[in-house]
């Protein structure tokens, strides 16, 4: 691959390491670590896959609301009730209430899972109070997030394309579709003050050596008929082609299943992951539309020193600007949260991809996923390496900020008159 590759510094963060230590639940029994959280993790994944929204960030919002409510509800246990049944009931009640509200078409399936969960929790005051806490936190968070601009219509707000000029984004072949995700940058974050809080610096100048190297790399390795790209590199591009939300569902589940945490710690892990990813996607669109950098296919066909009007990328280019890569902002944030909360390394786990049937890859660190994403978008012909590496940086910065503010984010909202339950 390219001799121009660089990699941001390690994502370890002192505050995050302290938070990771706080996630452990001393003395939690083995039976308390996994069953309820994994059941509702799978229920959330199935709900989003079967009847989720048409936009990735809206689905990330569904995850974030359900699991942040669960994290708040399980954070503390009232005096006089048993910890495990209280937290299990609170987690299930919070995620169930959020999902049936946000995805009502799945109510029958979710109700059946909920009934089965509660059947396994001992009857008594711990169960009753846990249910009440979970429903209360879900209701309050659902109310607080109303009108946050993360619904599909708001996310894909119309974007006025600027006149064609060197470096300026234009709709790309073959569909020449209108710009997508412009409205993300106008949405309400969970933790960021605003979408531009961590706005990246500008992309490499069009007349810079770095940009020339970026474009030469994409041209050589990312073309549909490339002779430089190996079979393994083509597989890498295809493996990471799909939705980041889909591709990271299994790695997060692996982390959840291996975490030495009780229900409260497990809920916090999933909540912080998805809150960070919602805010990262908002920040991504802010930088994309602040700079409006054209895609490689436009540059190679019309703006290169030696333009090639027939050059075609291996994979179709998504309908939004190049800088930064959204796949890599997602990867950077995911790597940061997972490395901070469960450690940078894990026992080997296998991962498959819906866009690469029959291919299984094995990983032992979260960074490997990021490294492959950086390469993949170049090899697909749809991003420059500068856009990919900037994406890792932006995702890392946003996730670190979320982890630093986790204490405030996870604090349970007190009962108010707005809570009708």
Tab-separated table of C-alpha atoms in Angstrom:
chain	number	residue	atom	x	y	z
A	1	UNK	CA	0.000	0.000	0.000
A	2	UNK	CA	0.868	3.660	0.149
A	3	UNK	CA	4.121	5.011	1.626
A	4	UNK	CA	2.151	8.076	2.787
A	5	UNK	CA	0.269	6.352	5.584
A	6	UNK	CA	0.289	7.866	9.059
A	7	UNK	CA	-1.585	6.970	12.232
A	8	UNK	CA	-2.826	9.202	15.073
A	9	UNK	CA	-1.457	8.694	18.552
A	10	UNK	CA	-2.847	5.965	20.767
A	11	UNK	CA	-6.317	6.622	22.100
A	12	UNK	CA	-5.622	5.778	25.736
A	13	UNK	CA	-6.987	8.447	28.044
A	14	UNK	CA	-6.371	8.722	31.761
A	15	UNK	CA	-9.899	9.826	32.607
A	16	UNK	CA	-11.336	7.046	30.527
A	17	UNK	CA	-9.156	4.456	32.238
A	18	UNK	CA	-10.466	5.645	35.577
A	19	UNK	CA	-13.994	5.341	34.238
A	20	UNK	CA	-13.254	1.814	33.052
A	21	UNK	CA	-12.226	0.858	36.556
A	22	UNK	CA	-15.423	2.343	37.922
A	23	UNK	CA	-17.509	0.164	35.632
A	24	UNK	CA	-16.637	-3.004	37.518
A	25	UNK	CA	-19.207	-4.129	40.070
A	26	UNK	CA	-17.343	-5.631	43.030
A	27	UNK	CA	-18.706	-8.959	44.152
A	28	UNK	CA	-21.151	-9.289	41.255
A	29	UNK	CA	-22.120	-12.936	40.854
A	30	UNK	CA	-21.413	-14.633	37.537
A	31	UNK	CA	-25.149	-15.018	36.959
A	32	UNK	CA	-25.496	-11.238	37.176
A	33	UNK	CA	-23.016	-10.631	34.366
A	34	UNK	CA	-24.549	-11.103	30.998
A	35	UNK	CA	-27.901	-12.729	30.593
A	36	UNK	CA	-30.234	-9.743	30.833
A	37	UNK	CA	-27.893	-7.280	29.109
A	38	UNK	CA	-27.153	-9.643	26.228
A	39	UNK	CA	-30.831	-10.504	25.830
A	40	UNK	CA	-31.709	-6.831	25.449
A	41	UNK	CA	-28.653	-6.106	23.334
A	42	UNK	CA	-29.838	-8.726	20.887
A	43	UNK	CA	-33.408	-7.426	21.087
A	44	UNK	CA	-32.195	-3.921	20.244
A	45	UNK	CA	-30.099	-5.175	17.334
A	46	UNK	CA	-32.993	-7.259	15.970
A	47	UNK	CA	-35.412	-4.350	16.328
A	48	UNK	CA	-33.161	-1.930	14.465
A	49	UNK	CA	-32.366	-4.491	11.775
A	50	UNK	CA	-35.992	-5.514	11.222
A	51	UNK	CA	-37.826	-2.224	11.502
A	52	UNK	CA	-35.350	0.538	12.088
A	53	UNK	CA	-35.148	3.919	10.435
A	54	UNK	CA	-33.741	4.607	6.993
A	55	UNK	CA	-30.837	6.636	8.366
A	56	UNK	CA	-27.921	5.310	10.410
A	57	UNK	CA	-27.837	8.166	12.907
A	58	UNK	CA	-31.547	7.745	13.693
A	59	UNK	CA	-30.881	4.100	14.512
A	60	UNK	CA	-27.876	5.104	16.620
A	61	UNK	CA	-30.244	7.436	18.483
A	62	UNK	CA	-32.557	4.489	19.231
A	63	UNK	CA	-29.655	2.566	20.749
A	64	UNK	CA	-28.447	5.600	22.700
A	65	UNK	CA	-31.817	6.466	24.231
A	66	UNK	CA	-32.647	2.929	25.319
A	67	UNK	CA	-29.277	2.143	26.822
A	68	UNK	CA	-28.632	5.551	28.360
A	69	UNK	CA	-31.973	5.223	30.146
A	70	UNK	CA	-30.894	1.762	31.317
A	71	UNK	CA	-27.528	3.082	32.525
A	72	UNK	CA	-29.209	5.831	34.512
A	73	UNK	CA	-31.799	3.479	35.991
A	74	UNK	CA	-29.215	0.914	37.124
A	75	UNK	CA	-26.616	3.329	38.419
A	76	UNK	CA	-27.694	3.156	42.049
A	77	UNK	CA	-29.785	0.695	44.032
A	78	UNK	CA	-32.252	1.845	46.700
A	79	UNK	CA	-31.580	0.741	50.245
A	80	UNK	CA	-33.333	-2.409	51.316
A	81	UNK	CA	-33.650	-4.126	47.924
A	82	UNK	CA	-31.456	-6.748	46.272
A	83	UNK	CA	-29.009	-5.359	43.725
A	84	UNK	CA	-29.175	-8.009	40.986
A	85	UNK	CA	-32.954	-8.305	40.514
A	86	UNK	CA	-33.390	-4.539	40.795
A	87	UNK	CA	-30.789	-3.817	38.113
A	88	UNK	CA	-31.952	-6.575	35.781
A	89	UNK	CA	-35.552	-5.353	35.953
A	90	UNK	CA	-34.466	-1.722	35.538
A	91	UNK	CA	-32.327	-2.479	32.480
A	92	UNK	CA	-35.050	-4.515	30.787
A	93	UNK	CA	-37.772	-1.973	31.586
A	94	UNK	CA	-35.755	0.974	30.289
A	95	UNK	CA	-34.728	-0.613	26.980
A	96	UNK	CA	-38.181	-2.142	26.442
A	97	UNK	CA	-39.976	1.162	27.015
A	98	UNK	CA	-37.621	3.033	24.680
A	99	UNK	CA	-37.859	0.461	21.899
A	100	UNK	CA	-41.643	0.042	21.902
A	101	UNK	CA	-41.966	3.834	21.829
A	102	UNK	CA	-39.459	4.406	19.044
A	103	UNK	CA	-40.208	1.283	16.987
A	104	UNK	CA	-43.854	0.422	17.793
A	105	UNK	CA	-44.094	-2.088	14.948
A	106	UNK	CA	-41.944	-4.453	17.040
A	107	UNK	CA	-44.080	-4.236	20.173
A	108	UNK	CA	-45.304	-7.841	20.055
A	109	UNK	CA	-41.789	-9.295	19.850
A	110	UNK	CA	-40.435	-6.899	22.468
A	111	UNK	CA	-43.295	-7.603	24.874
A	112	UNK	CA	-42.597	-11.337	24.620
A	113	UNK	CA	-38.901	-10.794	25.408
A	114	UNK	CA	-39.808	-8.502	28.291
A	115	UNK	CA	-42.186	-11.029	29.816
A	116	UNK	CA	-39.549	-13.744	29.574
A	117	UNK	CA	-36.949	-11.476	31.214
A	118	UNK	CA	-39.217	-10.605	34.123
A	119	UNK	CA	-40.181	-14.246	34.589
A	120	UNK	CA	-36.525	-14.902	35.405
A	121	UNK	CA	-36.358	-12.067	37.964
A	122	UNK	CA	-37.616	-12.916	41.465
A	123	UNK	CA	-40.918	-11.262	42.294
A	124	UNK	CA	-40.797	-8.671	45.023
A	125	UNK	CA	-39.918	-5.063	45.801
A	126	UNK	CA	-36.581	-5.185	43.944
A	127	UNK	CA	-38.297	-6.165	40.702
A	128	UNK	CA	-41.146	-3.661	41.152
A	129	UNK	CA	-38.863	-0.754	41.973
A	130	UNK	CA	-36.448	-1.673	39.188
A	131	UNK	CA	-39.257	-1.659	36.639
A	132	UNK	CA	-40.441	1.716	37.890
A	133	UNK	CA	-36.935	3.182	37.679
A	134	UNK	CA	-36.323	1.854	34.193
A	135	UNK	CA	-39.609	3.115	32.812
A	136	UNK	CA	-39.168	6.489	34.507
A	137	UNK	CA	-35.699	7.090	33.067
A	138	UNK	CA	-36.822	5.997	29.602
A	139	UNK	CA	-39.875	8.241	29.671
A	140	UNK	CA	-37.866	11.251	30.796
A	141	UNK	CA	-35.158	10.719	28.208
A	142	UNK	CA	-37.665	10.149	25.412
A	143	UNK	CA	-39.323	13.431	26.337
A	144	UNK	CA	-36.012	15.279	26.545
A	145	UNK	CA	-34.918	14.076	23.098
A	146	UNK	CA	-38.132	14.972	21.276
A	147	UNK	CA	-37.431	17.276	18.344
A	148	UNK	CA	-33.667	16.708	18.482
A	149	UNK	CA	-33.338	16.754	14.696
A	150	UNK	CA	-32.263	13.132	14.343
A	151	UNK	CA	-35.359	11.884	12.541
A	152	UNK	CA	-34.792	10.858	8.883
A	153	UNK	CA	-36.499	13.924	7.455
A	154	UNK	CA	-34.366	16.343	9.450
A	155	UNK	CA	-31.175	14.364	8.875
A	156	UNK	CA	-31.573	14.582	5.108
A	157	UNK	CA	-32.496	18.245	4.966
A	158	UNK	CA	-31.985	19.739	1.483
A	159	UNK	CA	-28.478	20.934	0.738
A	160	UNK	CA	-27.883	23.666	-1.873
A	161	UNK	CA	-24.994	22.461	-4.029
A	162	UNK	CA	-22.505	25.186	-4.863
A	163	UNK	CA	-21.514	25.803	-8.480
A	164	UNK	CA	-18.839	23.457	-9.791
A	165	UNK	CA	-15.313	24.635	-9.032
A	166	UNK	CA	-11.990	22.976	-8.187
A	167	UNK	CA	-12.305	21.154	-4.865
A	168	UNK	CA	-16.038	21.775	-4.422
A	169	UNK	CA	-18.303	18.781	-3.853
A	170	UNK	CA	-20.654	17.837	-6.665
A	171	UNK	CA	-23.093	14.892	-6.967
A	172	UNK	CA	-21.221	11.780	-8.046
A	173	UNK	CA	-21.804	8.981	-10.537
A	174	UNK	CA	-23.581	6.759	-11.219
A	175	UNK	CA	-26.720	8.096	-9.506
A	176	UNK	CA	-25.707	11.768	-9.081
A	177	UNK	CA	-27.929	11.724	-5.997
A	178	UNK	CA	-28.633	14.802	-3.876
A	179	UNK	CA	-26.392	15.301	-0.857
A	180	UNK	CA	-27.296	13.171	2.165
A	181	UNK	CA	-26.903	13.747	5.910
A	182	UNK	CA	-26.573	17.517	5.661
A	183	UNK	CA	-29.094	17.860	8.495
A	184	UNK	CA	-26.978	15.824	10.918
A	185	UNK	CA	-24.876	18.905	11.607
A	186	UNK	CA	-27.974	20.811	12.748
A	187	UNK	CA	-29.124	18.138	15.227
A	188	UNK	CA	-28.893	18.304	19.024
A	189	UNK	CA	-25.919	16.346	20.408
A	190	UNK	CA	-26.066	14.378	23.638
A	191	UNK	CA	-22.815	15.744	25.102
A	192	UNK	CA	-21.151	18.130	22.641
A	193	UNK	CA	-21.959	21.809	23.062
A	194	UNK	CA	-22.511	21.987	19.305
A	195	UNK	CA	-21.635	20.025	16.206
A	196	UNK	CA	-18.650	22.243	15.431
A	197	UNK	CA	-16.978	21.830	18.840
A	198	UNK	CA	-14.276	19.572	17.389
A	199	UNK	CA	-14.373	20.774	13.798
A	200	UNK	CA	-11.318	19.577	11.940
A	201	UNK	CA	-8.781	21.848	10.342
A	202	UNK	CA	-9.040	22.165	6.553
A	203	UNK	CA	-8.145	19.315	4.209
A	204	UNK	CA	-4.836	19.392	2.285
A	205	UNK	CA	-4.672	22.183	-0.284
A	206	UNK	CA	-5.367	21.107	-3.843
A	207	UNK	CA	-1.858	22.145	-4.914
A	208	UNK	CA	-0.110	20.404	-1.997
A	209	UNK	CA	2.170	17.379	-2.265
A	210	UNK	CA	-0.024	15.541	0.228
A	211	UNK	CA	-3.130	15.960	-1.877
A	212	UNK	CA	-1.293	14.895	-5.011
A	213	UNK	CA	-0.144	11.753	-3.191
A	214	UNK	CA	-3.652	11.108	-1.864
A	215	UNK	CA	-5.192	11.351	-5.306
A	216	UNK	CA	-2.481	9.252	-6.945
A	217	UNK	CA	-3.074	6.518	-4.365
A	218	UNK	CA	-6.837	6.436	-4.904
A	219	UNK	CA	-6.373	6.503	-8.650
A	220	UNK	CA	-3.978	3.547	-8.578
A	221	UNK	CA	-5.590	1.376	-5.906
A	222	UNK	CA	-9.242	2.424	-5.875
A	223	UNK	CA	-10.262	2.101	-9.512
A	224	UNK	CA	-12.747	-0.539	-10.615
A	225	UNK	CA	-10.155	-1.942	-13.029
A	226	UNK	CA	-7.094	-1.410	-10.802
A	227	UNK	CA	-4.174	-3.732	-11.474
A	228	UNK	CA	-2.290	-2.513	-8.380
A	229	UNK	CA	-4.918	-3.645	-5.851
A	230	UNK	CA	-4.462	-7.228	-4.618
A	231	UNK	CA	-7.275	-9.742	-4.115
A	232	UNK	CA	-6.913	-9.365	-0.341
A	233	UNK	CA	-7.178	-5.574	-0.629
A	234	UNK	CA	-10.294	-5.918	-2.756
A	235	UNK	CA	-11.724	-8.161	-0.059
A	236	UNK	CA	-10.882	-5.525	2.589
A	237	UNK	CA	-12.719	-2.837	0.633
A	238	UNK	CA	-15.765	-5.064	0.194
A	239	UNK	CA	-15.746	-6.313	3.789
A	240	UNK	CA	-16.025	-2.777	5.224
A	241	UNK	CA	-18.409	-1.413	2.598
A	242	UNK	CA	-21.621	-1.633	4.615
A	243	UNK	CA	-23.115	0.432	7.410
A	244	UNK	CA	-20.726	1.072	10.294
A	245	UNK	CA	-23.608	0.581	12.728
A	246	UNK	CA	-24.160	-2.909	11.334
A	247	UNK	CA	-20.467	-3.784	11.156
A	248	UNK	CA	-19.772	-2.711	14.745
A	249	UNK	CA	-22.802	-4.418	16.300
A	250	UNK	CA	-20.926	-7.700	16.719
A	251	UNK	CA	-17.649	-6.222	18.064
A	252	UNK	CA	-19.590	-4.296	20.703
A	253	UNK	CA	-21.480	-7.468	21.607
A	254	UNK	CA	-18.169	-9.294	21.979
A	255	UNK	CA	-16.953	-6.567	24.332
A	256	UNK	CA	-20.217	-6.675	26.277
A	257	UNK	CA	-20.134	-10.441	26.688
A	258	UNK	CA	-16.534	-10.395	27.930
A	259	UNK	CA	-16.768	-7.393	30.247
A	260	UNK	CA	-16.445	-8.187	33.943
A	261	UNK	CA	-19.360	-5.988	34.858
A	262	UNK	CA	-22.814	-6.350	36.300
A	263	UNK	CA	-25.948	-4.943	34.619
A	264	UNK	CA	-25.071	-1.343	35.506
A	265	UNK	CA	-21.612	-1.540	34.001
A	266	UNK	CA	-22.889	-3.345	30.930
A	267	UNK	CA	-25.571	-0.725	30.355
A	268	UNK	CA	-22.972	2.040	30.702
A	269	UNK	CA	-20.725	0.420	28.109
A	270	UNK	CA	-23.454	0.258	25.467
A	271	UNK	CA	-24.809	3.687	26.371
A	272	UNK	CA	-21.458	5.475	26.154
A	273	UNK	CA	-20.622	3.707	22.896
A	274	UNK	CA	-23.803	4.830	21.160
A	275	UNK	CA	-23.949	8.312	22.668
A	276	UNK	CA	-20.404	8.838	21.422
A	277	UNK	CA	-21.399	7.588	17.984
A	278	UNK	CA	-24.429	9.859	17.702
A	279	UNK	CA	-22.318	12.887	18.601
A	280	UNK	CA	-19.547	11.715	16.269
A	281	UNK	CA	-21.941	11.513	13.332
A	282	UNK	CA	-23.172	15.033	14.069
A	283	UNK	CA	-19.580	16.293	14.193
A	284	UNK	CA	-18.757	14.410	10.994
A	285	UNK	CA	-21.420	16.188	8.988
A	286	UNK	CA	-20.334	19.505	10.441
A	287	UNK	CA	-16.801	19.090	9.086
A	288	UNK	CA	-17.981	17.557	5.802
A	289	UNK	CA	-20.252	20.454	4.956
A	290	UNK	CA	-17.936	23.097	6.394
A	291	UNK	CA	-15.298	22.172	3.783
A	292	UNK	CA	-17.441	20.623	1.007
A	293	UNK	CA	-14.400	18.789	-0.414
A	294	UNK	CA	-15.062	17.013	-3.702
A	295	UNK	CA	-14.823	13.250	-3.947
A	296	UNK	CA	-11.907	11.468	-5.647
A	297	UNK	CA	-14.037	10.470	-8.623
A	298	UNK	CA	-14.792	14.129	-9.378
A	299	UNK	CA	-11.179	15.169	-8.893
A	300	UNK	CA	-9.768	12.380	-11.060
A	301	UNK	CA	-12.285	12.855	-13.857
A	302	UNK	CA	-12.181	16.633	-14.044
A	303	UNK	CA	-9.505	18.200	-11.867
A	304	UNK	CA	-6.361	16.118	-12.053
A	305	UNK	CA	-3.286	17.222	-13.999
A	306	UNK	CA	-4.002	14.293	-16.273
A	307	UNK	CA	-7.807	13.922	-16.045
A	308	UNK	CA	-9.382	10.579	-16.819
A	309	UNK	CA	-13.089	11.078	-17.610
A	310	UNK	CA	-13.647	7.304	-17.624
A	311	UNK	CA	-12.110	6.520	-14.220
A	312	UNK	CA	-14.603	4.667	-12.010
A	313	UNK	CA	-14.173	3.699	-8.334
A	314	UNK	CA	-14.424	0.083	-7.217
A	315	UNK	CA	-17.546	0.950	-5.229
A	316	UNK	CA	-20.156	3.646	-5.774
A	317	UNK	CA	-19.382	6.884	-3.972
A	318	UNK	CA	-21.791	7.909	-1.166
A	319	UNK	CA	-23.678	11.160	-1.664
A	320	UNK	CA	-21.810	13.555	0.617
A	321	UNK	CA	-18.408	15.281	0.731
A	322	UNK	CA	-15.072	13.511	1.096
A	323	UNK	CA	-13.568	15.111	4.199
A	324	UNK	CA	-13.681	13.477	6.689
A	325	UNK	CA	-14.619	9.847	6.097
A	326	UNK	CA	-17.712	8.940	8.100
A	327	UNK	CA	-16.709	5.280	8.279
A	328	UNK	CA	-13.502	6.344	9.947
A	329	UNK	CA	-15.005	8.842	12.358
A	330	UNK	CA	-17.211	5.941	13.467
A	331	UNK	CA	-14.178	3.648	13.754
A	332	UNK	CA	-12.172	6.204	15.715
A	333	UNK	CA	-14.973	6.749	18.221
A	334	UNK	CA	-15.713	3.042	18.571
A	335	UNK	CA	-12.044	2.189	19.090
A	336	UNK	CA	-11.688	4.901	21.721
A	337	UNK	CA	-14.688	3.802	23.780
A	338	UNK	CA	-13.915	0.082	23.581
A	339	UNK	CA	-10.204	0.538	24.327
A	340	UNK	CA	-10.926	2.782	27.297
A	341	UNK	CA	-13.696	0.710	28.856
A	342	UNK	CA	-12.696	-2.901	28.180
A	343	UNK	CA	-9.028	-2.574	27.208
A	344	UNK	CA	-7.367	-2.251	23.802
A	345	UNK	CA	-6.869	-6.014	23.366
A	346	UNK	CA	-9.265	-8.936	23.596
A	347	UNK	CA	-9.258	-12.662	22.992
A	348	UNK	CA	-9.599	-13.471	19.285
A	349	UNK	CA	-13.057	-13.017	17.830
A	350	UNK	CA	-14.434	-13.657	14.373
A	351	UNK	CA	-16.317	-11.088	12.341
A	352	UNK	CA	-18.347	-11.444	9.169
A	353	UNK	CA	-19.774	-8.800	6.858
A	354	UNK	CA	-23.070	-8.658	4.967
A	355	UNK	CA	-21.264	-7.145	1.991
A	356	UNK	CA	-18.654	-9.938	1.822
A	357	UNK	CA	-20.574	-13.234	2.084
A	358	UNK	CA	-18.442	-16.193	3.062
A	359	UNK	CA	-15.573	-14.085	4.411
A	360	UNK	CA	-14.607	-14.329	8.077
A	361	UNK	CA	-11.873	-12.224	9.646
A	362	UNK	CA	-10.344	-12.604	13.098
A	363	UNK	CA	-9.311	-9.732	15.366
A	364	UNK	CA	-7.590	-9.304	18.718
A	365	UNK	CA	-7.572	-5.496	19.056
A	366	UNK	CA	-10.106	-2.775	18.322
A	367	UNK	CA	-7.425	-0.798	16.487
A	368	UNK	CA	-7.290	-3.469	13.788
A	369	UNK	CA	-10.846	-2.548	12.818
A	370	UNK	CA	-9.857	1.103	12.453
A	371	UNK	CA	-6.752	0.323	10.446
A	372	UNK	CA	-8.751	-1.779	7.989
A	373	UNK	CA	-11.383	0.944	7.660
A	374	UNK	CA	-8.715	3.509	6.774
A	375	UNK	CA	-7.405	1.279	4.014
A	376	UNK	CA	-10.820	0.104	2.859
A	377	UNK	CA	-12.191	3.488	1.853
A	378	UNK	CA	-9.098	4.222	-0.251
A	379	UNK	CA	-9.263	0.771	-1.821
A	380	UNK	CA	-12.944	1.325	-2.625
A	381	UNK	CA	-11.956	4.497	-4.464
A	382	UNK	CA	-14.330	6.656	-2.472
A	383	UNK	CA	-12.095	8.554	-0.015
A	384	UNK	CA	-8.615	10.000	0.143
A	385	UNK	CA	-6.342	8.743	2.896
A	386	UNK	CA	-6.249	12.257	4.383
A	387	UNK	CA	-10.039	12.102	4.786
A	388	UNK	CA	-9.782	8.666	6.409
A	389	UNK	CA	-7.088	9.637	8.879
A	390	UNK	CA	-8.866	12.890	9.717
A	391	UNK	CA	-11.951	10.775	10.416
A	392	UNK	CA	-10.075	8.688	12.985
A	393	UNK	CA	-8.912	11.889	14.670
A	394	UNK	CA	-12.376	13.437	14.815
A	395	UNK	CA	-14.041	10.277	16.140
A	396	UNK	CA	-11.333	9.924	18.773
A	397	UNK	CA	-11.730	13.527	19.918
A	398	UNK	CA	-15.502	13.298	20.244
A	399	UNK	CA	-15.409	9.972	22.080
A	400	UNK	CA	-12.786	11.212	24.536
A	401	UNK	CA	-15.007	14.181	25.295
A	402	UNK	CA	-18.002	11.916	25.930
A	403	UNK	CA	-15.937	9.730	28.270
A	404	UNK	CA	-14.704	12.773	30.190
A	405	UNK	CA	-18.293	13.855	30.750
A	406	UNK	CA	-19.691	10.412	31.484
A	407	UNK	CA	-20.428	11.176	35.127
A	408	UNK	CA	-22.827	13.968	34.279
A	409	UNK	CA	-24.322	12.115	31.326
A	410	UNK	CA	-25.084	8.983	33.358
A	411	UNK	CA	-26.583	10.730	36.375
A	412	UNK	CA	-30.205	9.594	36.810
A	413	UNK	CA	-32.794	12.257	36.080
A	414	UNK	CA	-34.890	12.876	39.156
A	415	UNK	CA	-38.621	12.221	39.213
A	416	UNK	CA	-40.555	15.209	37.900
A	417	UNK	CA	-44.144	16.089	37.167
A	418	UNK	CA	-43.408	15.372	33.511
A	419	UNK	CA	-43.049	11.687	34.387
A	420	UNK	CA	-46.521	10.197	34.117
A	421	UNK	CA	-45.424	6.773	35.284
